[in-house]
Short mmCIF file of C-alpha atoms in Angstrom, two decimals:
data_model
loop_
_atom_site.label_atom_id
_atom_site.label_comp_id
_atom_site.label_asym_id
_atom_site.label_seq_id
_atom_site.Cartn_x
_atom_site.Cartn_y
_atom_site.Cartn_z
CA MET A 1 0.00 0.00 0.00
CA ALA A 2 1.31 3.46 -0.90
CA GLY A 3 2.15 5.96 1.79
CA ARG A 4 0.87 9.52 2.09
CA LEU A 5 2.16 13.04 1.74
CA TYR A 6 1.40 15.35 4.66
CA LEU A 7 1.68 19.09 4.09
CA CYS A 8 2.61 20.41 7.53
CA ALA A 9 2.31 24.14 8.24
CA THR A 10 5.00 25.45 10.57
CA PRO A 11 5.18 28.75 12.51
CA ILE A 12 6.03 31.93 10.62
CA GLY A 13 7.56 33.37 13.77
CA ASN A 14 5.87 32.39 17.01
CA LEU A 15 6.57 28.75 17.93
CA GLN A 16 3.33 28.57 19.91
CA ASP A 17 1.49 28.57 16.59
CA MET A 18 2.67 24.98 15.93
CA THR A 19 -0.41 22.75 16.11
CA PRO A 20 -0.41 19.51 18.15
CA ARG A 21 -1.53 17.64 15.02
CA VAL A 22 1.53 18.80 13.08
CA VAL A 23 3.85 17.85 15.95
CA GLU A 24 2.29 14.37 16.11
CA THR A 25 2.48 13.90 12.34
CA LEU A 26 6.13 14.97 12.18
CA ARG A 27 6.96 12.48 14.92
CA GLU A 28 5.12 9.60 13.25
CA ALA A 29 6.19 10.20 9.63
CA ASP A 30 8.88 7.98 8.12
CA LEU A 31 10.65 10.99 6.63
CA ILE A 32 10.47 14.80 6.74
CA ALA A 33 11.22 16.71 3.54
CA ALA A 34 12.40 20.19 4.55
CA GLU A 35 13.28 23.32 2.59
CA ASP A 36 16.43 23.88 4.68
CA THR A 37 17.39 21.08 7.05
CA ARG A 38 19.75 23.38 8.96
CA ASN A 39 16.88 25.71 9.75
CA SER A 40 14.29 23.00 10.38
CA ILE A 41 16.46 21.06 12.83
CA LYS A 42 16.00 23.91 15.31
CA LEU A 43 12.23 23.54 15.07
CA LEU A 44 12.37 19.76 15.41
CA ASN A 45 14.69 19.96 18.41
CA HIS A 46 12.36 22.43 20.11
CA PHE A 47 9.49 19.94 19.86
CA ASP A 48 11.67 16.87 20.55
CA ILE A 49 11.07 15.41 17.09
CA HIS A 50 13.70 12.93 15.87
CA THR A 51 12.31 11.85 12.50
CA PRO A 52 14.94 11.64 9.70
CA MET A 53 15.07 14.64 7.36
CA THR A 54 15.96 15.19 3.74
CA SER A 55 16.24 18.43 1.77
CA TYR A 56 13.60 19.47 -0.74
CA HIS A 57 14.00 22.95 -2.20
CA GLU A 58 13.83 25.14 -5.30
CA TYR A 59 17.03 23.76 -6.81
CA ASN A 60 16.21 20.04 -6.57
CA LYS A 61 12.41 20.20 -6.72
CA VAL A 62 11.89 18.07 -9.84
CA GLU A 63 14.36 15.22 -9.41
CA LYS A 64 13.84 15.08 -5.63
CA ALA A 65 10.05 15.05 -6.05
CA ARG A 66 10.46 11.91 -8.18
CA GLN A 67 12.57 10.26 -5.46
CA LEU A 68 10.08 11.20 -2.73
CA ALA A 69 7.14 9.96 -4.80
CA ASP A 70 8.88 6.63 -5.34
CA GLN A 71 9.40 6.28 -1.59
CA MET A 72 5.71 6.97 -0.94
CA LEU A 73 4.72 4.45 -3.63
CA ALA A 74 6.86 1.95 -1.69
CA GLY A 75 4.81 2.64 1.45
CA LYS A 76 6.57 5.48 3.26
CA ASN A 77 4.66 8.40 4.81
CA ILE A 78 6.41 11.72 4.16
CA ALA A 79 5.80 15.08 5.84
CA LEU A 80 6.67 18.20 3.88
CA ILE A 81 7.63 21.44 5.66
CA THR A 82 9.01 24.81 4.58
CA ASP A 83 11.19 27.21 6.56
CA ALA A 84 8.01 28.97 7.68
CA GLY A 85 4.31 28.75 6.90
CA THR A 86 2.26 26.41 4.72
CA PRO A 87 4.03 24.23 2.13
CA ALA A 88 3.13 24.54 -1.57
CA ILE A 89 2.21 28.24 -1.36
CA SER A 90 4.78 30.15 -3.42
CA ASP A 91 6.92 27.10 -2.75
CA PRO A 92 8.38 24.10 -4.66
CA GLY A 93 6.00 21.85 -2.74
CA GLU A 94 3.44 22.40 -5.50
CA ILE A 95 5.59 20.23 -7.80
CA LEU A 96 5.57 17.36 -5.31
CA VAL A 97 1.81 17.66 -4.74
CA ARG A 98 1.15 17.55 -8.49
CA MET A 99 3.34 14.47 -8.89
CA CYS A 100 1.55 12.73 -6.02
CA HIS A 101 -1.82 13.33 -7.69
CA GLU A 102 -0.44 11.96 -10.97
CA GLU A 103 0.77 8.83 -9.18
CA GLY A 104 -2.40 8.32 -7.16
CA ILE A 105 -0.69 9.11 -3.84
CA THR A 106 -2.98 10.55 -1.17
CA VAL A 107 -2.12 14.11 -0.11
CA THR A 108 -3.48 15.78 3.01
CA SER A 109 -2.87 19.27 4.36
CA LEU A 110 -2.56 20.08 8.05
CA PRO A 111 -3.76 23.71 8.34
CA GLY A 112 -1.70 26.28 10.14
CA PRO A 113 0.18 29.56 9.71
CA ALA A 114 0.36 31.31 6.32
CA ALA A 115 1.87 34.79 6.08
CA CYS A 116 -0.38 35.80 3.17
CA ILE A 117 -3.61 35.07 5.06
CA THR A 118 -2.30 36.53 8.32
CA ALA A 119 -1.39 39.80 6.58
CA LEU A 120 -4.65 39.94 4.63
CA THR A 121 -6.75 39.65 7.78
CA LEU A 122 -4.69 42.36 9.49
CA SER A 123 -4.72 44.77 6.54
CA GLY A 124 -8.09 46.46 6.94
CA LEU A 125 -8.56 46.11 3.17
CA PRO A 126 -11.36 44.10 1.50
CA THR A 127 -10.93 40.36 2.07
CA ARG A 128 -13.91 38.87 0.18
CA ARG A 129 -11.96 38.81 -3.09
CA PHE A 130 -8.18 38.74 -3.20
CA CYS A 131 -5.30 37.41 -5.27
CA PHE A 132 -1.95 36.15 -4.02
CA GLU A 133 1.06 37.14 -6.14
CA GLY A 134 3.88 36.05 -3.81
CA PHE A 135 7.27 37.38 -4.92
CA LEU A 136 7.20 39.22 -8.25
CA PRO A 137 9.30 37.46 -10.92
CA ALA A 138 12.99 38.39 -10.94
CA GLU A 139 13.27 38.22 -14.74
CA LYS A 140 12.59 41.70 -16.16
CA LYS A 141 10.34 40.75 -19.07
CA GLU A 142 8.17 38.42 -16.98
CA ARG A 143 8.02 40.95 -14.14
CA LYS A 144 6.87 43.67 -16.54
CA ALA A 145 4.18 41.38 -17.94
CA VAL A 146 2.85 40.49 -14.47
CA LEU A 147 2.72 44.15 -13.44
CA ALA A 148 0.86 45.02 -16.64
CA GLU A 149 -1.76 42.35 -15.86
CA LEU A 150 -2.28 43.84 -12.40
CA GLU A 151 -3.16 47.33 -13.68
CA GLU A 152 -6.85 46.41 -13.98
CA GLU A 153 -6.99 44.06 -10.97
CA THR A 154 -10.01 44.85 -8.78
CA ARG A 155 -9.23 42.31 -6.05
CA THR A 156 -7.02 43.01 -3.05
CA MET A 157 -3.47 41.93 -3.93
CA VAL A 158 -0.94 40.24 -1.63
CA PHE A 159 2.82 40.28 -2.28
CA TYR A 160 5.90 38.97 -0.48
CA GLU A 161 9.14 40.93 -0.48
CA ALA A 162 12.62 40.81 1.05
CA PRO A 163 13.96 43.94 2.77
CA HIS A 164 16.69 44.70 0.20
CA HIS A 165 14.13 44.75 -2.64
CA LEU A 166 11.29 46.51 -0.80
CA VAL A 167 11.78 50.08 -2.05
CA ARG A 168 12.23 48.97 -5.66
CA THR A 169 9.05 46.88 -5.52
CA LEU A 170 7.05 49.70 -3.94
CA GLU A 171 8.26 52.06 -6.68
CA GLU A 172 7.32 49.62 -9.45
CA LEU A 173 3.88 48.96 -7.97
CA TYR A 174 3.29 52.70 -7.58
CA ASP A 175 4.36 53.37 -11.18
CA CYS A 176 2.05 50.60 -12.40
CA LEU A 177 -1.00 51.05 -10.17
CA GLY A 178 -0.88 54.70 -9.18
CA GLU A 179 -1.56 55.87 -5.65
CA ARG A 180 -3.35 53.19 -3.64
CA LYS A 181 -3.99 52.20 -0.07
CA ILE A 182 -1.46 49.62 1.08
CA THR A 183 -0.83 47.82 4.35
CA VAL A 184 2.81 46.95 4.95
CA CYS A 185 3.21 43.97 7.30
CA ARG A 186 6.57 43.08 8.79
CA GLU A 187 7.83 40.23 11.00
CA LEU A 188 4.36 38.74 11.43
CA THR A 189 3.74 36.92 14.75
CA LYS A 190 7.23 37.85 15.93
CA LYS A 191 8.32 40.15 18.74
CA TYR A 192 8.70 43.20 16.49
CA GLU A 193 5.61 42.62 14.35
CA THR A 194 4.44 45.81 12.65
CA VAL A 195 1.30 46.44 10.61
CA MET A 196 1.30 49.80 8.85
CA PRO A 197 -1.80 50.91 6.90
CA THR A 198 -0.55 53.60 4.55
CA THR A 199 -0.29 54.57 0.86
CA PHE A 200 2.41 54.01 -1.74
CA VAL A 201 3.64 57.58 -1.48
CA GLN A 202 3.81 57.53 2.31
CA ALA A 203 5.42 54.06 2.38
CA LEU A 204 8.12 55.13 -0.08
CA GLU A 205 8.83 58.26 1.90
CA TYR A 206 9.15 56.20 5.10
CA TYR A 207 11.34 53.39 3.75
CA LYS A 208 13.66 55.71 1.88
CA ALA A 209 14.41 57.30 5.26
CA GLN A 210 14.29 54.07 7.34
CA GLU A 211 16.25 51.03 6.22
CA PRO A 212 13.84 48.09 5.67
CA ARG A 213 14.48 45.13 7.97
CA GLY A 214 12.77 41.78 8.25
CA GLU A 215 10.46 39.98 5.85
CA TYR A 216 7.53 41.90 4.36
CA VAL A 217 4.02 41.15 3.16
CA LEU A 218 2.38 43.93 1.12
CA VAL A 219 -1.40 44.05 0.92
CA VAL A 220 -2.57 46.42 -1.82
CA GLU A 221 -6.10 47.57 -2.60
CA GLY A 222 -7.47 46.68 -6.01
CA LYS A 223 -8.81 49.14 -8.53
CA SER A 224 -12.32 50.18 -7.56
CA PHE A 225 -15.19 49.56 -9.97
CA ARG A 226 -15.90 53.29 -9.80
CA GLN A 227 -12.36 54.07 -10.94
CA GLN A 228 -12.65 51.53 -13.74
CA ARG A 229 -15.92 53.11 -14.86
CA GLN A 230 -14.44 56.61 -14.80
CA GLU A 231 -11.46 55.49 -16.88
CA LYS A 232 -13.71 53.82 -19.45
CA ILE A 233 -15.86 56.96 -19.72
CA ALA A 234 -12.73 59.09 -20.11
CA ALA A 235 -11.49 56.80 -22.89
CA TRP A 236 -14.80 57.07 -24.80
CA GLU A 237 -14.82 60.84 -24.36
CA THR A 238 -11.66 61.10 -26.44
CA MET A 239 -13.97 60.31 -29.38
CA SER A 240 -16.66 62.61 -30.65
CA ILE A 241 -20.23 61.38 -30.24
CA GLU A 242 -20.44 61.01 -34.03
CA GLU A 243 -17.30 58.81 -34.04
CA HIS A 244 -18.65 56.86 -31.11
CA MET A 245 -21.94 56.25 -32.96
CA ALA A 246 -20.08 55.21 -36.10
CA TYR A 247 -18.06 52.70 -34.06
CA TYR A 248 -21.23 50.74 -33.25
CA GLU A 249 -23.11 51.36 -36.48
CA ASN A 250 -20.16 50.02 -38.48
CA GLN A 251 -20.55 46.79 -36.50
CA GLY A 252 -24.13 46.48 -37.78
CA MET A 253 -25.95 47.99 -34.80
CA ASP A 254 -29.09 49.96 -35.65
CA ARG A 255 -29.12 53.69 -34.84
CA LYS A 256 -31.44 53.45 -31.85
CA SER A 257 -29.41 50.67 -30.23
CA ALA A 258 -26.18 52.53 -30.97
CA MET A 259 -27.48 55.67 -29.24
CA LYS A 260 -28.44 53.60 -26.20
CA GLN A 261 -24.99 52.00 -26.02
CA VAL A 262 -23.17 55.31 -26.56
CA ALA A 263 -25.16 56.86 -23.73
CA LYS A 264 -24.26 53.93 -21.46
CA ASP A 265 -20.57 54.14 -22.37
CA ARG A 266 -20.43 57.87 -21.65
CA GLY A 267 -22.50 57.73 -18.48
CA VAL A 268 -25.25 60.04 -19.75
CA GLY A 269 -28.92 59.75 -20.68
CA LYS A 270 -30.01 58.59 -24.15
CA ARG A 271 -31.91 61.87 -24.67
CA GLU A 272 -28.63 63.78 -24.32
CA ILE A 273 -27.08 61.76 -27.16
CA TYR A 274 -30.21 62.17 -29.27
CA ALA A 275 -30.25 65.93 -28.67
CA HIS A 276 -26.60 66.29 -29.67
CA LEU A 277 -27.07 64.31 -32.87
CA HIS A 278 -30.32 66.15 -33.73
CA ILE A 279 -28.65 69.54 -33.36
CA GLY A 280 -25.73 68.36 -35.46
CA GLU A 281 -28.03 67.18 -38.24
CA THR A 282 -30.59 70.03 -38.26
CA GLY A 283 -28.89 72.89 -36.45
CA GLU A 284 -31.99 73.16 -34.28
CA LYS A 285 -32.76 72.00 -30.78
CA PRO A 286 -35.37 69.24 -30.60
CA ASP A 287 -38.87 70.17 -29.50
#
């Protein structure tokens, strides 16, 4: 019988956030796959866990996933942990999970700390709809493409960033998104945890004067539907009403329907469009 993969969430700072279920699973597993065994040994020692460990990280994620899957197919139960938080979120664990599904290996997740969710709930920004972006790509072309996609994003956005890249990332997000509300979260659950609701301009001013330290989660408000609507109206208003009408009529729309759509696009009443066109055609105001 094949073994299982257990995704075990570990503390992002405060060791008291380790769940009893995770401790028990780590003790009973045949093997623990850890992002950095040198870091994880401190956690295991703290909880008196003596299960063998092996490394599983970004640089061996494909070939090592194959090895781990083979061991589970042979009957071993393996627990996967990261340096902090929930495995497989912005993490090579997603490769191992996918391979397990392909091989018919059962995967179960033991819920626990996740910096993205912790920051989101602390942010004071809308939480009903959000997207997690993790670390922006390092490669320039891919990074530019991702930022371009986010320009019209209406959901709250969550990013991770290291201290030495923080100012650059804030500048790029500001250039792409314009001024927005942002909550900067630092050292979550740790002694010097800080949660700073602010704006891009204020955050840049602060971190250009104060050297960033610690790991950051940035929670950024999405574009409001009102702002989207205003931008669409502004774009249509660069055209004359006659050009706007022609745009729809050339697509086969009848004149009445075109007037209705033009009015909707420009955020005005249909009578206003009719009046403008009537004056243009006759030189007289309608009765």
